[in-house]
Amino acid sequence: MEHVATSVDGMELVYERPSTLTDTPMHYCPGCAHGVVHRVLMEVIQEMGIQDRTVGVAPVGCSVFAYNYMNIDMQEAAHGRASAVATGIKRILPDRFVFSYQGDGDLAAIGTGETIHTANRGENILVVFINNAIYGMTGGQMAPTTLLGMVTSTTPYGRESAVMGFPLKITDLVAQLPGAYYVTRQSVHTPTAARKLKKAIRNSLEYQKQNRGTCFIEVVSNCPSGWKMTPRESNEWMEKNMFPFYPPGDLKIPRG
Amino acid sequence: MIAEGAVQAGCRFFAGYPITPATGIFKGMVDMLPAQGGLALSAPDEISAIAYAIGASLRGIKSMTATSGPGWALMTESVQYALMTETPLVITLVQRLGPSTGGATQGAQGDVLFAEYCTSGGYTIPVLCPVNATECYTLTILAFTWAELYRTPVILLTDKEIAMTAERIDDDVLPNMTAQERLTSKSGSAVGTYDFDFPQEIPAFRPVGGLEKVTVTGSAHDKQGRLQKNTPETLEVLKHLEEKIRWRENDFCVVETDLQKGAESLVVSYGVTSRAAAEAVARARADGTKVSFLGIKSLFPVPRRAVARALKGIRTVFVAEENYTGLYRSVLLPLLGGTEVRGINKVGSMITPQEILAALSEPA
Ligand SMILES: Cc1ncc(C[n+]2csc(CCOP(=O)(O)OP(=O)(O)O)c2C)c(N)n1
Ligand code: SF4
């Protein structure tokens, strides 16, 4: 592990990069939730001292370069297949901490089957689900999670339920499955929210240590570029429009 | 221009899933189809996208989907289904660098064989390959014509450079092409879903939800469309699927030939690379070298006659294509007997006219 300085030129260092994050500048758009979630996740891994025992799987999507930032073993899976690849890894290496990190297009569209079956089998992994209600990487098309009325490049007049169906609350579906042990919905738009997410990740990894089954964390996120908003506007829009439909909070917590 | 061509051809149903560099076609259809009374649906993945399009086509609506390599991999199951069920369908495959997710924003010509040989049994699927925006329009219309006439999936094989480059074209010089309507069976005339007397014949189409009962299966079937195992009629249907294309192979020939008298070298190319090849040939001639050119737009069925004609007097054939292994060269090889065959190949970026010129002047 690299040496981390505690003071710089006599001043106290109050904020620093965890050793689990590389110092590569991130490619994410300004204000995007991805970067914050990366950091929070990596802080937990550093604090638990499991950097050398953690394996992550991110698929294509904006997090396609996650391996450049997360200083752990990272795999890039094919679109939709992250939790399936994570399953294979965890089955062979049950003593490692394994997580998948997936966008909503990946997890709730093309990877729906994998998502449901991973949780239904109770695979002992953590699934981090970045829900920004849009396909970010390919330029802002409608995803299954897109809100009604929301304008995207493939719903120029807003999503209409009659033609395009309803936004999918896949986290609620996952919570119904017996194999899902801990299911929660969080966000990172404020420091308080980020701290709550951190707690949820910590809990999930502790449960993983105890072989409890699938832990699933949805992070309701912004996509300033895809939504065509400034970072601040996007966070406000998210609170106003996303939260009523995807309310932050626990959906399933361990009994007792 | 592919979306424009599709609308002109009468396509009224599109289903898609975002993927660079094919998303522009999806977006074009979303923007254009509703005004035509058509429907463009967003699918949760490519497996569903192509299946939606097949469902619409089973009813008699001209349908299309568009994707790139990773999505094509997921679609191949249903491409086979469309072939087996003789469902007209156009699939635009915009090539990008592979294998796997490869490079979303890098062009390539690496899916030539992956596209053509995606069926168990290696059945011939017509493949059209445009070289510019105008051909994106005309060959899309032709793809629909073939799909309708021959009851087959047709692949429009393009690439990132062709699909994502803005080109200026004059509307007035676009050829006026009429749309081919589906050849539907007259009510009460046909006896089964696939009615033919000779293997080469194209059975008249029966839409689902029409007056007659329609049975469709992707399993081996008889002429009624009923699953059967190895009955003589089922084996005849399997033969028919290939024979209906093979028997007409000369009808599928679309090439650009520019032969020079006395030339001993022939440059063969397709898609975006044939633009560089044509340019290289022009420059070589300007320098006094005699060289012929063959640009192939109908990659499959292989235009054998056009190749044979271009080979007269030729000693060396150069096949220029943007892939590492010489995919189409391997297809042409059996037809090029008696000549020396050289590949001009590259991955990651387009082959330049200079690179082709350099290859032409290399000593044997
Ligand atoms: C089989 C397949 N289909 C489509 C794509 C193109 N593609 C790459 S990323 C992506 C979607 C990303 O959206 P999401 O998962 O929501 O993540 P985000 O970019 O928003 O973080 C798509 C459709 C692909 N790589 N493979
Ligand atoms: S496109 Fe959206 S999700 Fe992707 S990095 Fe930019 S803001 Fe984030």
XYZ file of C-alpha atoms and ligand atoms in Angstrom, chain A residues 34 60-63 79 103-106 110 132 134-138, chain B residues 17-19 46 70-71 74 96 101, ligand 1:
52
model
C -20.259 8.236 -10.752
C -19.711 -1.018 -20.452
C -21.428 2.280 -19.776
C -19.881 5.459 -18.444
C -18.081 3.372 -15.818
C -23.103 -5.129 -21.524
C -25.743 1.469 -14.766
C -29.497 1.273 -15.169
C -29.315 0.437 -18.852
C -26.969 -2.361 -17.990
C -30.123 -5.768 -21.135
C -29.579 7.881 -13.721
C -30.921 7.140 -18.988
C -28.245 5.478 -21.135
C -25.428 7.883 -20.392
C -22.593 6.554 -22.460
C -24.440 6.177 -25.745
C -31.334 -0.561 -28.695
C -28.693 2.155 -28.389
C -25.215 1.275 -29.587
C -30.976 -6.400 -29.021
C -21.871 -6.637 -29.758
C -25.579 -6.267 -30.478
C -27.108 -11.152 -29.492
C -17.008 -1.078 -35.327
C -16.941 -4.388 -27.226
C -24.737 -5.773 -26.581
C -24.467 -4.314 -26.480
N -25.443 -3.446 -26.784
C -25.242 -2.121 -26.711
C -24.031 -1.638 -26.327
C -23.807 -0.162 -26.294
N -23.806 0.419 -24.950
C -22.644 0.671 -24.319
S -22.893 1.360 -22.819
C -24.555 1.324 -22.996
C -25.513 1.845 -21.992
C -24.979 2.478 -20.844
O -26.009 2.969 -20.038
P -26.094 2.626 -18.511
O -25.894 1.167 -18.300
O -27.345 3.209 -17.999
O -24.825 3.329 -17.867
P -24.406 4.877 -17.881
O -23.614 5.065 -19.127
O -25.649 5.694 -17.840
O -23.568 5.022 -16.664
C -24.895 0.793 -24.224
C -26.290 0.665 -24.680
C -23.016 -2.579 -26.038
N -21.793 -2.204 -25.675
N -23.269 -3.902 -26.114
